[in-house]
Amino acid sequence: MPVEPMVVLDGVHKRYGDTAVLSGLDLRVERGEHVTLIGPSGSGKTTILRLLMGLEAVDAGTIHVGGRCLTHMRRRGAVVPADEKHARAVRRTIGMVFQQFNLFPNMTVLGNLIEAPVRVLGMSEAEATRRAAELLELVGLTDKTHERPTRLSGGQQQRVAIARALAMRPEVLLLDEVTSALDPELVAGVLRLLRLIGESSDITILCVTHEIGFARDFADRVLMFDGGSIVEDGPPERLLVEPRVPRTKEFLAAVLEGR
Amino acid sequence: MTGIWDWGYAVEVLPALLRGLQVTVLATLLGSVLAFALGLVLAIVLRARVPVLHRVVRAFVEFWRSTPLLVQAYVIYQVLPDVGITLGSLAAGVIALGLHYACYTSEVYRAGIEAVPVGQWEAAAALSLPRSRVWFGVILPQAVPRVLPALGNYVISMFKEVPLLLAIGLVEVVTVARQLSADSFRPVEPLTLAGLLFLLVSLPASILVRRMERRAGAG
Amino acid sequence: MLDNLPLILSSLAAGVPPTVFAAVGGIALTIALSAVAGLALLSRHRAVRAVSRVYVEFFRGTSEVVQLFWIFFVLPALVGYQIVPLAAGIVVLGLNHGAYGAEIVRGAVRSVPRAQYDACTALSLSPWDRMRRVVLPQAVVEMLPSFTNLFIQLLKSTALLSLVVVDEIVRRGQLLVPNLGVGEKLTIYLVELLLYLGLAVLVTSGMRLLERRAAARVGRPPTAARSGFATGVAM
Ligand SMILES: Nc1ncnc2c1ncn2[C@@H]1O[C@H](COP(=O)(O)OP(=O)(O)O)[C@@H](O)[C@H]1O
Ligand SMILES: [Mg+2]
């Protein structure tokens, strides 16, 4: 029996008002795979991650995560759109890190890290705190444990946000341009952390980024997006070096020129 | 004795209440005119930073708006006659309202004036416009439309505060309602109707102001 | 001319406790009603929103004096039971300012950025935890300055209770006026105004302290410097 893919999108449609963002997108991501999404702004990369995280609802199509359907559920034999409770149960296996960090300003760094493990996973506060200490060590911010997030630099905040997502022990991690809001000198630290996480865990990672160099050595597979569909799909060594589709070529040239 | 609500009596007292409401509206409008004009003067004095005057005005505005309008109305109605200025209930009430709310509208104008880009002052200065032209030709025409919704809200607030002027003998709608209920020993109809009349005026007025806010926000 | 000053001071000072009592009671009721009605305005259920909306519009749309007289004169005629003037006053102060407070609460909750909700969803927090642990603590910081202004309004409104013979500051003054000659009226009213100013400064300083604490808890500097010494509004 073949191992089931970790993430499966089947014929996913999504529109905002009059703009159709995704029209029948199919996507498969294997367990433990690191997939990088590249493509011009507005091509629908964020939308895919938000749909996976359950922050938006699909208009049509289905999404499965870890073999469980996120978008629909069975009720009395019939398949109906998922209700809040069902969606929350499936979402628990997914973590997301945002471009703008989105830390809770009313809690300390530690508070941000233990909030969900305690309230959602039902972990004891002591246990959650112990785990948080490990994660803060991993992200190199042990000395900031009791700080307010607003007193940290952007890079430090983003490392806390990554630790916060990991604290929920997600099976799938979604990273949406996590270095785009950072000052240039802070980018390297965050990317180094992501590489470390990629190497030391078996989490499935979907990562939107414009850091082509990072994508090359981090990803198992790169997806080039344009206008809501995948225009090219391949291993980074090939796709980023010798793109076959003109659109990819143009995009990579534009991004590299921007450096 | 009829039931809780006597329609016949309600209809009977309505004309008198409506006459009272006219007085309430009149006091509101006169008070608004005074508050708008005086508030503008206060705002300009505060903005112009005339050395001592500016501090005095500032302290007065703070003091006046943190103390009750009722007491201020008593001062104007009862104390001024001692120094030879005798005012009727309406005049005293309008002055009390206007002065109290000028302390709020001055703040509204200030915000509106501050929202006019610095470049406008500089452009006016570059053209060597006289002081009064700068204010009335350049700054205020830009600032005032923006603050109209906020001023409108204060008009509605004033309208709802007019009844406290019954304490200085103004025969507005609530006074009429109280007199009617004292005469008939039936407070239910007159006072309830008075309340409904307030709703009848202030609800459409708030909707109007909200519409102005949306337009100001969009424009 | 100031011969009667001690008498005036002691008479008016005796009105301070009822005024403070009415203000504190009114503020407590205002806080409770603002929270309940404000959150109800944000409810998912249409009916809950509608009930709260009617309450808010009704009390913001009618005059406080009418509300006071209605509870004081009409209610007894309907239920055959007269409530104590001070209690009636507190109820009206609370109901009236609670309606304004509800809008403050609603606005503050809605001002919490959408991104904070996204972060809660990404962490699978329940709607209840999201509200209690993330949204409200941030909204409170946002609403405190507006509540400072609302409480000052409420403090000023306690003067209306003199109209239903509560023995607070203004009513004490009214009892003095006929007995003291020309010239003393000004003294009486000035003392009254200064007493209210003092109370307003107390309310504002207390609230400023809370605002600073709350702002620090979300790692923000205190709300932009505001210079008004009593009402806390920038000038
Ligand atoms: N909440 C929204 N409302 C309306 N349009 C949206 C919304 N979010 C995204 N869009 C539109 O959907 C398209 C795809 O957006 P997005 O997924 O954010 O692209 P990307 O992340 O690749 O830049 C864009 O045209 C964008 O304007
Ligand atoms: Mg994006």
Tab-separated table of C-alpha atoms in Angstrom, chain C residues 2 16 26 29 36 39 41 44 57 74 97 101 139 148 155 157 169 178-179 181 192 217:
chain	number	residue	atom	x	y	z
C	2	LEU	CA	-16.950	85.496	52.889
C	16	VAL	CA	-19.847	64.973	48.414
C	26	GLY	CA	-23.087	54.511	38.184
C	29	LEU	CA	-23.161	49.612	36.469
C	36	VAL	CA	-22.542	42.860	28.210
C	39	LEU	CA	-20.184	42.082	23.337
C	41	LEU	CA	-23.475	43.968	19.640
C	44	ARG	CA	-23.087	36.007	15.849
C	57	GLU	CA	-30.232	53.380	20.548
C	74	VAL	CA	-43.741	56.939	35.903
C	97	HIS	CA	-23.729	55.633	30.078
C	101	GLY	CA	-19.926	52.351	26.743
C	139	ALA	CA	-9.281	45.775	23.285
C	148	THR	CA	-12.088	58.053	31.023
C	155	LEU	CA	-19.658	62.386	37.101
C	157	SER	CA	-24.485	63.856	35.216
C	169	ILE	CA	-23.646	68.589	46.079
C	178	PRO	CA	-32.417	81.216	49.463
C	179	ASN	CA	-30.935	81.659	52.935
C	181	GLY	CA	-27.779	87.092	50.730
C	192	GLU	CA	-19.577	73.485	43.764
C	217	ARG	CA	1.013	45.128	29.394
